[in-house]
Amino acid sequence: MHSGDTLTLLAPLSGPIVPIESVPDPVFADKVVGDGISIDPTSQTLLAPCDATVTQLHAARHAITLSAAGGVEILIHVGIDTVGLKGEGFTARVKQGDRVSAGQALIEFDADRLLHKAPSLLTQVILLSGETSAIVERSSGAARAGVSRLMTVSSRRKAGGDPAQASGAAEAGASRSPRATVGVTSALVTVPNPHGLHARPAAVLASEARSFAADISVELAGRNANAKSVVGLLNLGAGPGAELRLVASGSEAARAVARLVELVRSGLGEDLSAAPAAPVPAAPSPAPRPAAADDARRLHGVSAAPGIAIGPVCKVDPLAAPVEERGLDTEVELARLHRALTHTRHELKQLVAASGKRVEQAQIFSAHLSMLDDPEVITRAEVAIVEGKSAPFAWREAVMSSYRELARQSNPLLAARANDLRDVGGRALRHLVGGDEAHAVPAGSIVVAETLTPSEVVRLADQGAAGLVSVLGGTTSHAALLARSLGVPYLVDASAALLAVEAGGTAVLDALDAPNVGDAVLLLHPTEAELDGYRARLGARQALRERQEAAAAERAVTRDGLRVAVLANIASADDARKAVRLGAEGVGLLRTELMFFDRAAAPTEAEQTAAYQEVADALGERPLVIRTLDVGGDKPLSYMPLPAEDNPLLGIRGLRIGALHPTILRSQLRAILSARVAGGHRVLLPMVAGIEELREAKQVLEEERRRAGSPPVELGVMVEVPSVAIQADRFAAEVDFFSIGTNDLTQYTLAMDRTHPRLASRQDALHPAVLRLIAATVQAARKHERHVGICGAVASDPDAVAVLIGLGVTELSVSVQAMPEVKARIRELDAEKCRELARAALDLATAAEVRALLSPGARPG
């Protein structure tokens, strides 16, 4: 229906209307393609929302583009990631070029078949002509296909360009509407910046240029660069005093040139009062004072996994991932590229926000954002994809080509920016390959990096890395948990100076006895005397470890007879077998999510059942607690994109994923029930916040149990959210057991993001507020005769064991490596003295005071 400058679009499907921002795909949720509305369909025939012409029907028949009156371009995309089905389950009722009427059938689809192979059936109705029209009214509630009004579109201004081009670009993940050429404007301006047009001012210039509907170039000494390209601007090599000519064409050419000239004259965000950089003196600089040299050798941080390591420094190459050269399908590869860029953009924005008061660090990541959106690099990659290359190969080659151009610059300040491009290129490549694969590191190395992901930690440990150090990261991050379970020392929150450390030199990582902030250290260029001292400590540590392992099979009983069960936190059958060798009395936490990482699609039911069965077989009669999928927040899945969130750790994660993707939850529960577990099935639900969430999950589990004909299942909840601890008496009436996840419980109690790089040192589960929540949970569990244990990182901390026992905890589920030491510690304790210690700890004010109470001189014996 069309009236004047407005167009009414009818609902193409029946079903609940969903805001586009809630779609679990950042390409749609972030409106990279365009603004619109989503429908969760209850019908299976896609109808034309208005009279229009079919300008594009995708070969996979999952998406169609329509051109309506007034130049309005509409993309309708059925489902999420349905392009990979290559037409399976779809039947087209029209062809490209057809004229269609409102309500006419366009595409039919088999919803049941799609639900088994796609993450979601949410169907997006997207306005592609966003530069010439806008949504002025949108509906909510439930829609009826061909009857309900979905949205009203109004003309914004006259358009130029080819609508078919816009729709094709949208399918690739980014709309690039051509600009109309309306005259040419130019102006001269001198670069006033003391260091010339280096990365940060270039990023400011490019970012501002992209806001104008104009083609803008910058000319210098016969060379020409796209003003919207950071790499292109840097390649000009414009030093201080360089005279630039800005040339623009298009409808906003005059405004663009005037604004950019003003920006350049003002210094593009830089302080122009600073003197130009002085040339490097020919004479050598005076030798530094011994104290300063010694300080420069020591990079302090926080211990995320205890231990000592001695070895050569190794730096991970972000662009070293092996990739396939040939692509499968041009449109698939283009969409893959832009999806990875969207994920990387969101990641960099988070890093900027997390930089806090570290302005320089925030500026670096902001510059990386501009480099990521560089049109020249992206265009090079897109051209290579059209020529048949895969998205990872095309992106890496485009980045390396621009990297080499920058690295050849005679200006060392500009040439240094090549490493920034290499870094941001590698960050996007990690999203493209769906993991963190890279070339092997030498065994015995100390690996240093800006950040390390969980899969990187596992890979580096498998390759024999002796230790890990990163600028970003927290003590309760998933990467830290894995490092502890693998027995690899890990230092986090190191100075950014770490990234300038040269590879190859010998270093010592000391994170063994480092309870306080800054106690952990990376010592560069150690002297022989220092090496001898550390080798002696390593030897003593190894001897103690051997004694603890020799007694690991013995039960953990305090000196006054209290038995404490020590179970293992694991992620695989290999972990289970190792845990049994080190004295595990069972598994208190099987992290199933790790089998979902580094894959192109979710594991099948059969794959999951086989994995659970292998773990159960390794344990024999020992108990096994299987936690359902816990992803989201700091643990994303590449094939299950979630909407971009300002606070992802407060959003769609844990059990909430099961509500958003019920087929995945049901599939996992069926796989768990199919495994033969000698000790009976015990299912643990993550990130429960309210009784209603628990009841919904219980109903799903009971439905699947009855279908499978399985015996009753023990069901427990993770106590990770304060609301559960506060209402523990209510929950105890409806569950069989509790498992306290102190990592998340600490972050939500203290309102500190556990992944925040600057808050790692303040995340301490021994904070009295957290201890009080643990005590409340234990008391409620006792009242209802429910079992309660702790599976968080604090359970693996030998210094914390005394206060946990004192609070009434009689089961600790710890990292595999920590079991012998935790068991040995329990045997040294007196339970009654532990209770006195716990009462004292609950009356303290800070975690530091609790740590002091637990110091060796104050420990109960």
Tab-separated table of N, CA and C in Angstrom, residues 112 152 284 421 529 624 704:
chain	number	residue	atom	x	y	z
A	112	ASP	N	10.227	-27.398	10.036
A	112	ASP	CA	10.792	-28.488	10.829
A	112	ASP	C	12.200	-28.839	10.347
A	152	THR	N	5.867	1.235	8.436
A	152	THR	CA	5.620	2.278	7.446
A	152	THR	C	6.938	2.942	7.120
A	284	PRO	N	75.837	7.926	21.382
A	284	PRO	CA	75.048	7.022	22.211
A	284	PRO	C	74.516	7.716	23.449
A	421	LEU	N	48.488	-2.623	12.128
A	421	LEU	CA	47.638	-3.240	11.117
A	421	LEU	C	47.740	-4.758	11.189
A	529	ALA	N	73.155	-16.186	38.827
A	529	ALA	CA	72.808	-16.371	40.239
A	529	ALA	C	71.292	-16.422	40.413
A	624	LEU	N	29.431	-38.387	38.546
A	624	LEU	CA	29.684	-37.482	37.427
A	624	LEU	C	28.576	-36.438	37.363
A	704	GLU	N	12.054	-34.764	28.201
A	704	GLU	CA	13.023	-35.573	27.469
A	704	GLU	C	13.314	-36.885	28.207
